[in-house]
Each structure stands twice: as structure tokens, then as C-alpha cells.
XYZ file of C-alpha atoms in Angstrom:
321
model
C -13.578 6.477 -29.717
C -13.780 3.282 -31.699
C -17.173 1.694 -32.547
C -18.279 -0.731 -29.780
C -19.375 -4.167 -30.710
C -21.596 -4.740 -27.777
C -25.225 -5.963 -27.618
C -26.538 -2.775 -25.929
C -30.219 -2.260 -25.140
C -31.776 1.048 -26.032
C -31.347 2.470 -22.500
C -27.658 1.186 -22.363
C -27.101 2.842 -25.785
C -28.338 6.187 -24.669
C -26.428 6.072 -21.298
C -23.116 5.118 -23.275
C -23.705 8.032 -25.803
C -24.130 10.459 -23.043
C -20.945 9.304 -21.245
C -18.884 9.470 -24.595
C -20.221 12.989 -25.322
C -19.017 14.114 -21.948
C -15.633 12.576 -22.509
C -15.367 14.274 -25.891
C -16.160 17.727 -24.353
C -13.614 17.134 -21.716
C -10.883 16.190 -24.224
C -11.840 19.223 -26.369
C -11.365 21.575 -23.395
C -8.007 19.927 -22.384
C -6.597 19.978 -26.056
C -8.429 21.397 -28.975
C -6.386 19.449 -31.547
C -5.883 16.224 -29.521
C -7.286 14.077 -32.401
C -7.522 14.684 -36.062
C -8.760 13.071 -39.215
C -7.552 13.321 -42.837
C -7.425 17.002 -44.152
C -8.062 18.536 -40.672
C -6.049 21.763 -40.066
C -3.540 21.522 -37.236
C -3.179 24.858 -35.465
C 0.455 26.032 -35.074
C 2.103 29.326 -34.411
C 3.666 30.433 -37.735
C 5.724 33.130 -36.102
C 7.694 30.419 -34.329
C 9.707 27.929 -36.453
C 8.338 24.354 -36.415
C 9.157 21.110 -38.159
C 6.472 19.137 -40.090
C 6.649 15.512 -38.967
C 5.009 12.298 -39.991
C 1.361 12.611 -40.870
C 1.451 16.308 -41.861
C 1.693 18.420 -44.958
C 1.311 21.898 -46.309
C -2.021 22.760 -48.081
C -2.847 26.302 -49.131
C -0.599 27.701 -46.461
C -1.989 25.536 -43.613
C -0.583 22.530 -41.791
C -2.997 19.658 -42.321
C -3.123 16.024 -41.324
C -2.640 13.301 -43.827
C -3.921 10.435 -41.557
C -6.129 9.855 -38.573
C -4.576 10.052 -35.209
C -3.492 12.191 -32.318
C -1.340 15.317 -32.724
C 1.886 15.063 -30.892
C 4.378 17.888 -30.252
C 8.081 17.360 -29.295
C 9.838 20.747 -29.070
C 9.459 22.270 -32.498
C 8.382 18.886 -34.188
C 4.737 18.469 -34.955
C 3.510 15.057 -36.100
C 0.354 12.826 -36.091
C 0.582 9.539 -34.262
C -1.648 6.916 -35.939
C -4.041 4.847 -33.844
C -4.409 1.113 -34.054
C -1.041 0.837 -35.733
C 1.689 -1.703 -35.106
C 4.109 -1.104 -32.153
C 6.827 1.381 -32.981
C 9.641 0.553 -30.574
C 12.068 2.829 -28.766
C 15.228 2.041 -27.017
C 14.627 1.258 -23.314
C 11.012 0.162 -23.825
C 9.621 -2.605 -21.571
C 8.100 -5.199 -23.760
C 6.421 -8.619 -23.315
C 6.687 -11.231 -26.157
C 6.159 -14.789 -27.043
C 8.927 -17.054 -28.161
C 8.397 -18.299 -31.708
C 11.785 -19.940 -32.454
C 14.818 -21.150 -30.662
C 17.992 -20.881 -32.934
C 21.697 -20.616 -32.597
C 22.549 -18.488 -29.660
C 19.229 -16.543 -29.887
C 15.529 -16.646 -29.365
C 13.053 -15.034 -31.804
C 10.055 -13.304 -30.072
C 6.852 -12.044 -31.500
C 6.214 -8.529 -29.958
C 3.643 -6.983 -32.270
C 6.433 -5.435 -34.408
C 6.860 -5.718 -38.184
C 9.706 -8.082 -37.610
C 10.537 -10.654 -34.924
C 12.698 -9.346 -32.054
C 16.012 -11.102 -31.232
C 17.034 -12.000 -27.702
C 20.655 -13.162 -27.782
C 21.928 -15.721 -25.310
C 24.664 -13.302 -24.320
C 21.977 -10.648 -23.411
C 20.129 -13.033 -21.105
C 20.406 -13.187 -17.327
C 21.410 -16.727 -16.591
C 19.343 -18.956 -14.170
C 22.308 -19.323 -11.790
C 22.501 -15.515 -11.452
C 26.233 -15.488 -12.151
C 27.847 -13.020 -14.645
C 29.975 -15.142 -16.812
C 30.822 -16.117 -20.492
C 28.283 -18.255 -22.220
C 29.623 -21.718 -22.948
C 28.650 -24.409 -25.512
C 26.749 -26.126 -22.694
C 24.697 -23.043 -22.211
C 23.858 -23.019 -25.918
C 22.761 -26.705 -25.656
C 20.477 -25.933 -22.737
C 18.798 -22.898 -24.228
C 15.422 -24.763 -24.283
C 15.760 -25.234 -20.526
C 15.602 -21.368 -20.266
C 12.895 -20.478 -22.956
C 11.166 -22.736 -25.428
C 8.510 -22.071 -28.086
C 5.337 -20.384 -26.874
C 6.934 -19.172 -23.647
C 6.000 -15.638 -22.539
C 9.043 -13.549 -21.855
C 9.556 -9.988 -20.488
C 12.658 -8.067 -21.734
C 13.873 -4.478 -22.653
C 14.518 -3.009 -26.018
C 18.397 -2.761 -26.387
C 19.051 -1.471 -29.950
C 18.152 -1.775 -33.682
C 20.113 -3.751 -36.064
C 21.315 -2.593 -39.573
C 18.501 -4.724 -41.173
C 15.831 -3.125 -39.125
C 15.382 -5.966 -36.732
C 15.080 -5.270 -33.030
C 17.405 -6.675 -30.281
C 16.261 -7.199 -26.737
C 18.068 -7.766 -23.478
C 17.158 -9.292 -20.149
C 19.982 -8.689 -17.914
C 18.155 -8.250 -14.652
C 16.023 -10.483 -12.283
C 12.871 -8.609 -13.149
C 13.046 -9.763 -16.724
C 12.693 -13.403 -17.999
C 10.011 -15.994 -18.227
C 6.483 -15.293 -17.150
C 4.314 -18.132 -15.798
C 0.997 -18.617 -13.964
C -0.924 -15.791 -15.538
C -2.663 -14.445 -18.609
C -1.313 -12.635 -21.531
C -3.519 -9.853 -22.933
C -3.135 -8.040 -26.270
C -4.322 -4.496 -26.675
C -3.599 -1.657 -29.106
C -0.041 -0.371 -28.316
C -1.275 3.280 -28.255
C -3.406 2.455 -25.175
C -0.215 1.862 -23.079
C 1.421 5.242 -22.446
C 5.099 5.421 -21.633
C 5.768 6.047 -17.962
C 8.518 5.649 -15.332
C 7.032 2.286 -13.981
C 5.811 -0.516 -16.206
C 6.212 -3.138 -13.494
C 3.429 -3.064 -10.893
C 3.083 -5.272 -7.775
C -0.618 -5.212 -6.725
C -0.112 -6.239 -3.053
C -3.753 -6.436 -2.153
C -4.204 -9.096 -4.686
C -0.721 -10.696 -4.829
C -0.496 -10.023 -8.483
C 2.313 -8.888 -10.871
C 1.109 -6.527 -13.647
C 3.450 -5.765 -16.464
C 2.259 -3.129 -18.960
C 4.266 -3.892 -22.250
C 4.658 -0.707 -24.466
C 4.032 -3.170 -27.418
C 0.416 -3.675 -26.250
C 1.154 -7.073 -24.605
C 0.042 -6.913 -21.007
C 0.862 -9.705 -18.363
C -1.314 -10.410 -15.325
C 0.058 -13.164 -13.139
C 0.875 -14.434 -9.725
C 3.472 -12.454 -7.900
C 6.967 -13.887 -8.061
C 9.686 -12.642 -5.652
C 12.921 -11.624 -7.224
C 15.431 -14.136 -5.803
C 19.070 -13.252 -5.023
C 21.775 -15.395 -6.625
C 23.018 -16.508 -3.166
C 19.516 -17.790 -2.398
C 19.431 -19.621 -5.721
C 22.781 -21.276 -5.113
C 21.681 -22.401 -1.561
C 18.441 -23.872 -2.931
C 20.192 -25.823 -5.791
C 22.565 -27.289 -3.152
C 19.739 -29.114 -1.479
C 17.921 -31.478 -3.910
C 15.493 -32.820 -1.393
C 14.218 -29.343 -0.332
C 13.868 -28.188 -3.985
C 11.544 -31.018 -5.106
C 8.636 -30.365 -2.658
C 8.952 -26.592 -3.634
C 8.485 -27.366 -7.290
C 5.411 -29.485 -6.555
C 3.867 -26.602 -4.574
C 4.576 -24.145 -7.313
C 2.467 -26.206 -9.885
C -0.619 -25.261 -7.903
C -2.302 -21.926 -8.077
C -5.013 -21.293 -5.322
C -8.573 -20.623 -6.523
C -8.608 -17.055 -5.077
C -5.404 -16.178 -6.921
C -6.939 -17.492 -10.207
C -10.052 -15.378 -9.471
C -7.978 -12.287 -8.931
C -6.078 -12.860 -12.153
C -9.301 -13.261 -14.120
C -10.857 -10.104 -12.508
C -7.923 -7.877 -13.274
C -7.520 -9.355 -16.859
C -11.278 -8.619 -17.575
C -10.719 -5.036 -16.295
C -8.044 -4.616 -18.865
C -10.267 -6.181 -21.523
C -13.056 -3.664 -20.739
C -10.833 -0.666 -20.841
C -9.302 -1.928 -24.083
C -12.775 -2.306 -25.670
C -13.819 1.237 -24.572
C -10.525 2.615 -25.998
C -9.259 4.087 -22.667
C -5.602 4.678 -21.800
C -4.507 1.731 -19.652
C -2.468 2.271 -16.478
C -2.268 0.545 -13.139
C -4.395 3.055 -11.208
C -7.270 2.835 -13.767
C -7.255 -0.856 -13.751
C -7.465 -0.988 -9.958
C -10.324 1.547 -9.954
C -12.109 -0.663 -12.610
C -11.590 -3.766 -10.413
C -12.802 -1.831 -7.316
C -15.851 -0.697 -9.283
C -16.663 -4.304 -10.225
C -16.445 -5.314 -6.522
C -18.467 -2.255 -5.335
C -21.341 -3.088 -7.580
C -20.997 -6.739 -7.007
C -20.363 -7.752 -10.663
C -19.315 -11.353 -11.167
C -16.065 -12.091 -12.930
C -17.726 -13.443 -16.004
C -20.340 -10.631 -16.034
C -17.538 -7.929 -16.278
C -17.327 -8.460 -20.039
C -21.115 -7.882 -20.383
C -22.685 -4.651 -21.738
C -23.786 -3.192 -18.451
C -20.397 -3.091 -16.897
C -18.957 -1.413 -19.955
C -21.531 1.330 -19.630
C -20.751 1.644 -15.889
C -17.022 2.167 -16.662
C -17.764 4.703 -19.321
C -20.165 6.647 -17.121
C -17.561 6.833 -14.311
C -14.704 7.992 -16.590
C -15.805 11.647 -17.080
C -15.999 12.079 -13.281
C -12.593 10.658 -12.831
C -10.986 12.904 -15.504
C -12.775 15.842 -14.080
C -11.243 15.090 -10.641
C -7.789 14.554 -12.186
C -8.037 17.909 -13.913
C -8.984 19.705 -10.730
C -6.044 18.056 -8.821
C -3.552 19.300 -11.473
C -4.800 22.903 -11.052
């Protein structure tokens, strides 16, 4: 658990310390070698063959850690995953990034990687929804699709020979994100799961958990069919009022976005793994104890969330059994 930079009173500090001790005891019971520091011994079965991975080495016949992090095991491979490191992409990851440059037939995106990611024009789903060859006119109109500082959701396609990352956005669910907030957390807090796109129907919010630690909280947007787009573009008079209405976001929607975004910020500050269920439970807790949106970032709510977490993890452990 990282050091918390919160103005805690003496009572709040004691309550938080007790909650963290309970969490530590639960994690020790679940996995005795979940986290290690430099020179800690990693227990392995020497009778079975295993492979030493990143962050491990042999020392006097024992397998020890060479960095601080979490022990991961994939089949026979044992390695240590460092905390608070830059994002390490994998093919198929869902990422959220910000456009930093528009160049010839490509956009460059900042995705918390050592290099900027590349989104080619040929790998982009066109606004008209029609699968076709990209023309010179499409290249001239690239800024009509994305321009600098736009927030974009995409998928990791592959790695180039120079180590750069190539993205793709060939589906309606990918593309430009508007009317929301972009949050940046440590990438290790966002675990890989089957679903990174979440529609929170009770709030009318789209939640995208980028594997690179970029999280989007914004107003829900219905995925439009290409036939619907063609019909809408054919009527110029009906399209203009629609665009005017889209520029306005209701006050209740903005409040929902801010409340969910603050829940993500609280979980990130506490160092908890972030998923849609935990975010919703945190939002529900803030409503139950009647915490205002701006007060969610205060010390008291952080302590309340930390005190509730051991109970939640205990219940989850009982359900798994």
C-alpha cells in the first residue's frame, strides 16, 4: 500500500491503519508471496522445473526478487511485476489515449508507453461506416476525424520492428470520446478482464477502463449503424438541430460523471484494483452516507472506503469457496 498524502486527523489515522492491517492479513492468507521487496525469497517447488523470469535471480540456492512488485506465475514461468511502472502493452489490449500529432496517414497518441502509439488511417473505422479504400481526400480530412488533444479509444494491434506500437479502431465502439473526463491511474490498478467497456445504465454513463491506466468516464453514446448514419446525413435540416442539442450536457449527467470520476480517484489514491463493480460500490457508498461530490476527495471518505474494503474482500472469498 502506497503512502497516502492525506490530511488525516489522529482518529482517522488510527482507523485507516486498522483497515490497512486487516487488508494485509487478508492478502497474506490468500497468497503468502503476493508482494515482495528486493532480496525477498520467492517460494517455489524445486522438484518441479520452473523458469526464472524478470525480477528474479538465484542467490545461495534460493530464488529471490531483484525489485519490488507482485509475484506472477504463468505455467512454469515465475517473475515479478513491478508496481507504478509504465504501461507494458499486449496485443488485444483496450487502451485510451490522447492525440499528440496528426501526420501523413497516421495519428500519434500518448498512451503512457515509452513511445507514442501509431493509429494508421487505414486502421481507422471511417465516419461513414463503409469499408473502402482510403483516398487522398480522406487524408486531407484527417483533422475532421481526430485532431490534437482529442481523446481516442483503440485496440493494440501489433508491435513494429522499431519497438513502436500500432493501434486499430475498426469498430463502432472505438473512436473519439467526448463529453466526459479522462482519468490517469497507475496501469497495474487496471486488471485485464473480458470486458473493459461498461455501460452504467442507472447513470447513463460509459466507463472505459484502459489497460494503460487511462480511464474514461463520459455520457453514454449509442453505437450507430451505418444505415442510420447515411439516412441522417441525407437530411441536412434534421441534422443541424441534433448537433445543437448534443452540445448541451444536463446538470444531472455532469454530476454523475463527476461522482463516478471521484470514486475512481479515491480508489486510485488508496491503491485498490479498479473495476466496474468496485467503482459502483464506491459511488453507492457515497450516496448512502450522503457525501457531496466535492467531499468525496476528503480524508473521511477515503477512510470509509478503506474500512469497507476488508468486509467486501471477505465476502468475495466466501463466495468463491
